[in-house]
mmCIF file of C-alpha atoms and ligand atoms in Angstrom:
data_model
loop_
_atom_site.group_PDB
_atom_site.id
_atom_site.type_symbol
_atom_site.label_atom_id
_atom_site.label_comp_id
_atom_site.label_asym_id
_atom_site.label_seq_id
_atom_site.Cartn_x
_atom_site.Cartn_y
_atom_site.Cartn_z
ATOM 1 C CA MET A 1 31.509 -84.015 -27.121
ATOM 2 C CA LYS A 2 27.972 -82.852 -26.580
ATOM 3 C CA ILE A 3 27.443 -80.649 -23.495
ATOM 4 C CA LYS A 4 23.979 -79.763 -22.175
ATOM 5 C CA PHE A 5 23.834 -77.163 -19.544
ATOM 6 C CA LEU A 6 20.925 -78.348 -17.090
ATOM 7 C CA GLY A 7 21.408 -75.419 -14.666
ATOM 8 C CA THR A 8 23.401 -72.192 -14.685
ATOM 9 C CA GLY A 9 22.701 -70.579 -11.399
ATOM 10 C CA ALA A 10 24.603 -70.262 -8.142
ATOM 11 C CA ALA A 11 23.550 -72.004 -4.849
ATOM 12 C CA GLU A 12 20.352 -69.951 -4.277
ATOM 13 C CA GLY A 13 19.055 -70.180 -7.916
ATOM 14 C CA TRP A 14 17.711 -67.194 -9.722
ATOM 15 C CA PRO A 15 15.081 -66.130 -8.740
ATOM 16 C CA ALA A 16 16.588 -67.205 -5.386
ATOM 17 C CA LEU A 17 14.781 -69.494 -3.135
ATOM 18 C CA PHE A 18 13.897 -66.872 -0.412
ATOM 19 C CA CYS A 19 14.841 -63.560 -2.163
ATOM 20 C CA GLU A 20 12.795 -60.485 -2.972
ATOM 21 C CA CYS A 21 15.563 -58.456 -4.603
ATOM 22 C CA ALA A 22 15.136 -56.401 -7.672
ATOM 23 C CA ALA A 23 17.254 -58.806 -9.807
ATOM 24 C CA CYS A 24 15.161 -61.861 -8.732
ATOM 25 C CA LYS A 25 11.839 -59.959 -9.397
ATOM 26 C CA LYS A 26 12.956 -58.868 -12.761
ATOM 27 C CA ALA A 27 14.084 -62.393 -13.667
ATOM 28 C CA GLU A 28 10.823 -63.607 -12.728
ATOM 29 C CA GLU A 29 8.997 -61.076 -14.898
ATOM 30 C CA LEU A 30 11.170 -61.737 -17.984
ATOM 31 C CA GLY A 31 11.466 -65.485 -17.526
ATOM 32 C CA GLY A 32 13.046 -67.495 -20.463
ATOM 33 C CA LYS A 33 16.905 -67.369 -19.971
ATOM 34 C CA ASN A 34 16.829 -65.258 -16.881
ATOM 35 C CA ILE A 35 15.599 -68.320 -14.872
ATOM 36 C CA ARG A 36 18.637 -70.181 -13.623
ATOM 37 C CA THR A 37 18.492 -73.432 -11.653
ATOM 38 C CA ARG A 38 21.356 -75.063 -9.702
ATOM 39 C CA SER A 39 24.189 -75.984 -11.762
ATOM 40 C CA SER A 40 24.988 -79.242 -13.645
ATOM 41 C CA CYS A 41 25.980 -80.447 -17.011
ATOM 42 C CA LEU A 42 25.149 -83.550 -19.023
ATOM 43 C CA ILE A 43 27.919 -84.740 -21.346
ATOM 44 C CA ASP A 44 27.152 -87.224 -24.286
ATOM 45 C CA ASP A 45 24.020 -88.366 -22.296
ATOM 46 C CA ILE A 46 25.945 -90.794 -19.942
ATOM 47 C CA TYR A 47 28.262 -88.459 -18.004
ATOM 48 C CA MET A 48 26.827 -85.853 -15.644
ATOM 49 C CA ILE A 49 29.066 -83.136 -13.755
ATOM 50 C CA ASP A 50 27.401 -82.571 -10.377
ATOM 51 C CA PHE A 51 24.206 -83.602 -9.003
ATOM 52 C CA PRO A 52 22.094 -80.608 -7.648
ATOM 53 C CA PRO A 53 18.774 -80.726 -5.833
ATOM 54 C CA ASP A 54 17.199 -79.575 -9.045
ATOM 55 C CA THR A 55 18.102 -82.823 -10.927
ATOM 56 C CA TYR A 56 14.571 -84.175 -10.787
ATOM 57 C CA MET A 57 13.235 -80.899 -12.164
ATOM 58 C CA HIS A 58 15.812 -81.031 -14.965
ATOM 59 C CA ARG A 59 14.600 -84.569 -15.763
ATOM 60 C CA LEU A 60 11.044 -83.128 -16.151
ATOM 61 C CA VAL A 61 11.763 -79.894 -18.007
ATOM 62 C CA TYR A 62 14.448 -81.388 -20.665
ATOM 63 C CA ASN A 63 12.675 -84.834 -20.793
ATOM 64 C CA ILE A 64 16.062 -86.586 -20.375
ATOM 65 C CA ASP A 65 16.241 -90.192 -19.786
ATOM 66 C CA LEU A 66 18.417 -90.535 -16.543
ATOM 67 C CA SER A 67 18.190 -94.276 -16.586
ATOM 68 C CA LYS A 68 20.911 -93.984 -19.312
ATOM 69 C CA LEU A 69 23.220 -91.960 -16.861
ATOM 70 C CA LYS A 70 26.257 -94.047 -16.000
ATOM 71 C CA HIS A 71 28.649 -91.607 -14.368
ATOM 72 C CA VAL A 72 28.230 -88.591 -12.094
ATOM 73 C CA ILE A 73 31.315 -86.611 -11.459
ATOM 74 C CA ILE A 74 31.242 -84.281 -8.577
ATOM 75 C CA THR A 75 33.242 -81.103 -8.080
ATOM 76 C CA HIS A 76 32.653 -80.527 -4.383
ATOM 77 C CA SER A 77 30.190 -80.997 -1.494
ATOM 78 C CA HIS A 78 28.165 -77.764 -1.580
ATOM 79 C CA SER A 79 24.465 -78.472 -1.671
ATOM 80 C CA ASP A 80 23.966 -76.900 -5.065
ATOM 81 C CA HIS A 81 26.437 -79.489 -6.540
ATOM 82 C CA PHE A 82 25.645 -82.693 -4.531
ATOM 83 C CA TYR A 83 22.203 -83.881 -3.195
ATOM 84 C CA ALA A 84 23.104 -87.387 -2.043
ATOM 85 C CA TYR A 85 19.660 -88.409 -0.901
ATOM 86 C CA ASP A 86 18.216 -88.625 -4.460
ATOM 87 C CA PHE A 87 20.531 -91.666 -5.345
ATOM 88 C CA GLU A 88 18.250 -93.701 -3.154
ATOM 89 C CA MET A 89 15.734 -93.294 -6.010
ATOM 90 C CA ARG A 90 18.094 -95.457 -8.165
ATOM 91 C CA LEU A 91 17.245 -98.600 -6.167
ATOM 92 C CA GLU A 92 15.110 -101.271 -7.506
ATOM 93 C CA GLY A 93 11.517 -100.466 -6.766
ATOM 94 C CA TYR A 94 12.093 -96.711 -7.066
ATOM 95 C CA ALA A 95 13.653 -97.232 -10.480
ATOM 96 C CA HIS A 96 13.255 -100.130 -12.943
ATOM 97 C CA VAL A 97 16.342 -100.226 -15.163
ATOM 98 C CA GLU A 98 16.756 -102.936 -17.728
ATOM 99 C CA ASN A 99 20.070 -104.629 -18.015
ATOM 100 C CA ASP A 100 21.301 -102.442 -15.171
ATOM 101 C CA THR A 101 25.135 -101.968 -15.024
ATOM 102 C CA GLY A 102 24.794 -99.555 -12.211
ATOM 103 C CA LEU A 103 25.756 -95.907 -11.811
ATOM 104 C CA ALA A 104 29.095 -94.634 -10.616
ATOM 105 C CA VAL A 105 29.879 -91.440 -8.510
ATOM 106 C CA TYR A 106 33.184 -89.856 -8.401
ATOM 107 C CA GLY A 107 34.362 -87.328 -5.954
ATOM 108 C CA ASN A 108 36.492 -86.179 -2.959
ATOM 109 C CA GLU A 109 36.630 -87.292 0.659
ATOM 110 C CA LYS A 110 33.882 -84.786 1.875
ATOM 111 C CA VAL A 111 31.428 -85.918 -0.823
ATOM 112 C CA LYS A 112 32.047 -89.473 0.101
ATOM 113 C CA ALA A 113 31.266 -88.696 3.689
ATOM 114 C CA LEU A 114 27.885 -87.134 2.624
ATOM 115 C CA PHE A 115 27.264 -90.131 0.369
ATOM 116 C CA ASP A 116 27.840 -92.410 3.323
ATOM 117 C CA TYR A 117 25.828 -90.348 5.690
ATOM 118 C CA ALA A 118 22.775 -90.369 3.367
ATOM 119 C CA LEU A 119 22.947 -93.733 1.870
ATOM 120 C CA GLY A 120 25.169 -95.861 4.214
ATOM 121 C CA HIS A 121 22.114 -97.649 5.739
ATOM 122 C CA LEU A 122 21.068 -98.969 2.262
ATOM 123 C CA ASP A 123 22.491 -101.579 0.107
ATOM 124 C CA MET A 124 23.785 -99.517 -2.779
ATOM 125 C CA GLU A 125 26.259 -101.990 -4.095
ATOM 126 C CA GLY A 126 26.152 -102.373 -7.849
ATOM 127 C CA ILE A 127 23.428 -99.835 -8.142
ATOM 128 C CA VAL A 128 25.279 -96.689 -7.157
ATOM 129 C CA ASP A 129 28.971 -97.061 -6.277
ATOM 130 C CA TYR A 130 31.185 -94.363 -4.950
ATOM 131 C CA ASN A 131 34.738 -93.912 -6.370
ATOM 132 C CA LEU A 132 37.110 -91.728 -4.386
ATOM 133 C CA ILE A 133 39.287 -89.601 -6.721
ATOM 134 C CA HIS A 134 42.511 -87.488 -6.111
ATOM 135 C CA ALA A 135 44.001 -84.400 -7.648
ATOM 136 C CA PHE A 136 46.283 -84.997 -10.589
ATOM 137 C CA ASN A 137 45.314 -88.702 -10.721
ATOM 138 C CA THR A 138 43.751 -89.143 -14.178
ATOM 139 C CA PHE A 139 41.039 -91.913 -14.245
ATOM 140 C CA GLN A 140 39.176 -93.477 -17.131
ATOM 141 C CA VAL A 141 35.352 -93.657 -17.372
ATOM 142 C CA GLU A 142 34.283 -95.561 -20.478
ATOM 143 C CA ASP A 143 35.461 -93.425 -23.314
ATOM 144 C CA ALA A 144 36.468 -90.490 -21.234
ATOM 145 C CA LEU A 145 39.828 -89.563 -19.465
ATOM 146 C CA VAL A 146 39.105 -87.436 -16.583
ATOM 147 C CA THR A 147 41.714 -85.436 -14.623
ATOM 148 C CA PRO A 148 40.795 -83.686 -11.337
ATOM 149 C CA LEU A 149 42.852 -80.498 -10.590
ATOM 150 C CA PRO A 150 42.629 -78.273 -7.363
ATOM 151 C CA ALA A 151 40.059 -75.560 -7.558
ATOM 152 C CA ASP A 152 40.258 -72.375 -5.439
ATOM 153 C CA HIS A 153 36.916 -72.765 -3.547
ATOM 154 C CA ALA A 154 35.794 -73.992 -0.159
ATOM 155 C CA LYS A 155 38.085 -74.565 2.770
ATOM 156 C CA GLY A 156 38.091 -77.947 4.413
ATOM 157 C CA GLU A 157 37.850 -80.130 1.389
ATOM 158 C CA ASN A 158 39.656 -80.692 -1.926
ATOM 159 C CA CYS A 159 37.378 -78.994 -4.514
ATOM 160 C CA TYR A 160 38.216 -79.974 -8.032
ATOM 161 C CA ILE A 161 37.962 -78.612 -11.623
ATOM 162 C CA TYR A 162 38.041 -81.274 -14.250
ATOM 163 C CA VAL A 163 39.854 -81.841 -17.631
ATOM 164 C CA ILE A 164 37.758 -84.277 -19.565
ATOM 165 C CA GLN A 165 38.943 -85.810 -22.749
ATOM 166 C CA ILE A 166 36.603 -87.700 -25.053
ATOM 167 C CA GLY A 167 37.854 -88.815 -28.486
ATOM 168 C CA ASN A 168 39.596 -85.773 -30.026
ATOM 169 C CA SER A 169 37.738 -83.230 -27.757
ATOM 170 C CA THR A 170 39.073 -81.728 -24.536
ATOM 171 C CA LEU A 171 37.028 -79.865 -22.103
ATOM 172 C CA LEU A 172 38.097 -77.851 -19.045
ATOM 173 C CA TYR A 173 35.172 -77.810 -16.497
ATOM 174 C CA GLY A 174 36.329 -74.853 -14.297
ATOM 175 C CA HIS A 175 33.869 -74.277 -11.480
ATOM 176 C CA ASP A 176 33.349 -73.724 -8.716
ATOM 177 C CA SER A 177 36.556 -71.856 -8.462
ATOM 178 C CA GLY A 178 38.438 -68.469 -8.104
ATOM 179 C CA TYR A 179 41.319 -67.903 -10.416
ATOM 180 C CA PHE A 180 42.994 -71.256 -10.700
ATOM 181 C CA PRO A 181 45.755 -72.185 -8.231
ATOM 182 C CA GLU A 182 49.365 -72.253 -9.894
ATOM 183 C CA GLU A 183 49.697 -76.068 -9.244
ATOM 184 C CA SER A 184 46.785 -76.522 -11.431
ATOM 185 C CA TRP A 185 48.139 -74.160 -14.141
ATOM 186 C CA GLU A 186 51.233 -76.283 -14.302
ATOM 187 C CA LYS A 187 49.129 -78.984 -15.671
ATOM 188 C CA LEU A 188 46.559 -76.957 -17.560
ATOM 189 C CA VAL A 189 49.121 -75.582 -20.040
ATOM 190 C CA ASP A 190 49.898 -79.214 -21.188
ATOM 191 C CA TYR A 191 46.420 -79.458 -22.871
ATOM 192 C CA LYS A 192 44.811 -77.953 -25.862
ATOM 193 C CA PHE A 193 41.222 -77.132 -24.988
ATOM 194 C CA ASP A 194 38.323 -77.153 -27.383
ATOM 195 C CA GLY A 195 35.878 -75.929 -24.619
ATOM 196 C CA VAL A 196 36.471 -73.999 -21.375
ATOM 197 C CA ILE A 197 33.472 -73.602 -18.777
ATOM 198 C CA LEU A 198 34.335 -70.957 -16.197
ATOM 199 C CA ASP A 199 32.779 -69.700 -12.822
ATOM 200 C CA CYS A 200 31.209 -66.340 -13.447
ATOM 201 C CA THR A 201 29.182 -66.126 -10.261
ATOM 202 C CA PHE A 202 29.809 -62.336 -9.814
ATOM 203 C CA GLY A 203 29.205 -61.397 -13.539
ATOM 204 C CA PRO A 204 30.862 -58.069 -14.270
ATOM 205 C CA GLU A 205 32.552 -57.742 -10.877
ATOM 206 C CA ASP A 206 36.200 -58.426 -10.393
ATOM 207 C CA CYS A 207 36.212 -61.401 -7.996
ATOM 208 C CA ARG A 208 39.150 -63.840 -8.055
ATOM 209 C CA THR A 209 38.973 -65.887 -4.846
ATOM 210 C CA GLY A 210 36.418 -68.606 -4.094
ATOM 211 C CA HIS A 211 34.449 -67.608 -7.124
ATOM 212 C CA MET A 212 35.060 -65.392 -10.168
ATOM 213 C CA GLY A 213 33.654 -62.587 -12.293
ATOM 214 C CA LEU A 214 34.279 -61.851 -16.006
ATOM 215 C CA PRO A 215 37.459 -59.890 -15.477
ATOM 216 C CA ALA A 216 39.201 -62.984 -13.936
ATOM 217 C CA ASN A 217 37.626 -65.202 -16.602
ATOM 218 C CA VAL A 218 39.264 -62.923 -19.302
ATOM 219 C CA ASP A 219 42.701 -63.349 -17.585
ATOM 220 C CA ILE A 220 42.292 -67.089 -17.656
ATOM 221 C CA LYS A 221 41.302 -67.011 -21.300
ATOM 222 C CA ASP A 222 44.239 -64.893 -22.175
ATOM 223 C CA ARG A 223 46.664 -67.032 -20.213
ATOM 224 C CA LEU A 224 45.296 -70.253 -21.810
ATOM 225 C CA ILE A 225 45.648 -68.784 -25.242
ATOM 226 C CA GLY A 226 49.084 -67.339 -24.538
ATOM 227 C CA ALA A 227 50.258 -70.714 -23.339
ATOM 228 C CA GLY A 228 49.051 -72.432 -26.541
ATOM 229 C CA ALA A 229 46.469 -74.359 -24.400
ATOM 230 C CA ALA A 230 43.594 -72.973 -26.389
ATOM 231 C CA HIS A 231 43.090 -72.376 -30.221
ATOM 232 C CA GLU A 232 41.126 -70.100 -32.549
ATOM 233 C CA ASP A 233 37.989 -72.234 -32.269
ATOM 234 C CA THR A 234 38.069 -72.779 -28.488
ATOM 235 C CA LYS A 235 34.712 -72.056 -26.912
ATOM 236 C CA PHE A 236 34.885 -70.075 -23.802
ATOM 237 C CA ILE A 237 31.694 -70.432 -21.688
ATOM 238 C CA VAL A 238 30.696 -68.598 -18.483
ATOM 239 C CA THR A 239 28.125 -70.165 -16.024
ATOM 240 C CA HIS A 240 27.071 -70.331 -12.407
ATOM 241 C CA PHE A 241 25.538 -66.903 -12.056
ATOM 242 C CA SER A 242 24.340 -65.304 -8.900
ATOM 243 C CA HIS A 243 21.388 -62.903 -8.589
ATOM 244 C CA ASN A 244 23.835 -60.554 -6.621
ATOM 245 C CA MET A 245 25.519 -59.851 -10.100
ATOM 246 C CA LYS A 246 22.127 -58.310 -11.208
ATOM 247 C CA LEU A 247 22.668 -58.481 -15.010
ATOM 248 C CA MET A 248 19.798 -60.173 -16.947
ATOM 249 C CA HIS A 249 20.889 -62.743 -19.559
ATOM 250 C CA GLU A 250 20.850 -60.625 -22.440
ATOM 251 C CA GLU A 251 22.874 -57.932 -20.728
ATOM 252 C CA MET A 252 25.456 -60.460 -19.462
ATOM 253 C CA GLU A 253 25.480 -62.024 -22.948
ATOM 254 C CA GLU A 254 26.334 -58.736 -24.661
ATOM 255 C CA LEU A 255 29.173 -58.035 -22.079
ATOM 256 C CA ALA A 256 30.598 -61.575 -22.199
ATOM 257 C CA LYS A 257 30.379 -61.707 -26.078
ATOM 258 C CA SER A 258 32.595 -58.393 -26.275
ATOM 259 C CA HIS A 259 35.322 -60.629 -24.565
ATOM 260 C CA GLY A 260 34.842 -63.690 -26.675
ATOM 261 C CA PHE A 261 32.642 -65.620 -24.204
ATOM 262 C CA ILE A 262 29.501 -67.557 -24.658
ATOM 263 C CA THR A 263 26.916 -66.933 -21.710
ATOM 264 C CA ALA A 264 25.480 -70.339 -20.588
ATOM 265 C CA TYR A 265 21.615 -70.580 -19.902
ATOM 266 C CA ASP A 266 19.631 -73.370 -18.553
ATOM 267 C CA GLY A 267 19.220 -75.793 -21.529
ATOM 268 C CA LEU A 268 22.028 -74.427 -23.711
ATOM 269 C CA GLU A 269 23.431 -77.335 -25.866
ATOM 270 C CA ILE A 270 27.096 -76.978 -27.251
ATOM 271 C CA GLU A 271 29.205 -79.312 -29.356
ATOM 272 C CA ILE A 272 32.990 -79.081 -29.016
HETATM 273 ZN ZN1 LIG B 301 28.119 -73.600 -6.662
HETATM 274 ZN ZN1 LIG B 302 17.453 -62.009 -5.373
HETATM 275 ZN ZN1 LIG B 303 30.540 -74.169 -4.119
#
């Protein structure tokens, strides 16, 4: 499984949209891996996890061909993870796609409500179709088996983390979330993960509810290894960083590395 991190920032981006804090100024000065756009990942070129408002910019920066994109799997409705209006640009006229087999979006009830609000007046059928999914119900998408599990994140909707199995590779896409709910742990220990991507919004700080910092990430890593759900070569990756955590990429990378984690940056490609 080939994973490309398109964005690795929290909702506000880094430098943040309207911010003048020291961490934003420093990131701007240093540039490179310190610039973090809103989060999403591309898997094997045809699956995308989350669809942030920076997707058009990602298409330009990475020169990716999104006409090849077939499936978009959404974690939750927050604006840094789901920007429904851009799906209109998939309609004929805005996009010319040869032998078009359409694009499928998967997500919870609240994401569906936003999808309907933004696109309900348009004839999207066969071009972009919405699929309502439920926790613990595994669904098949081409070669991928996808299992949504409850996250600890926003109130008022069913936020998901995802187990994604393609061929012999198994990935845990673990954000946005605080320390995982016990009902998710019951299922998580049944897998053997080759890659684990975790919410590290608060960097070195010990945050465990809604989002996480590295201490909670370390506890998840230890628990997965202790339960036999990870192996020696499992890649543990931290992402979704907020400017409020203040560490520049190299500082975060050094800290995370000392605990056996890879620190994601915009454009990072990893094979698991
Ligand atoms: Zn987020
Ligand atoms: Zn800032
Ligand atoms: Zn969120």
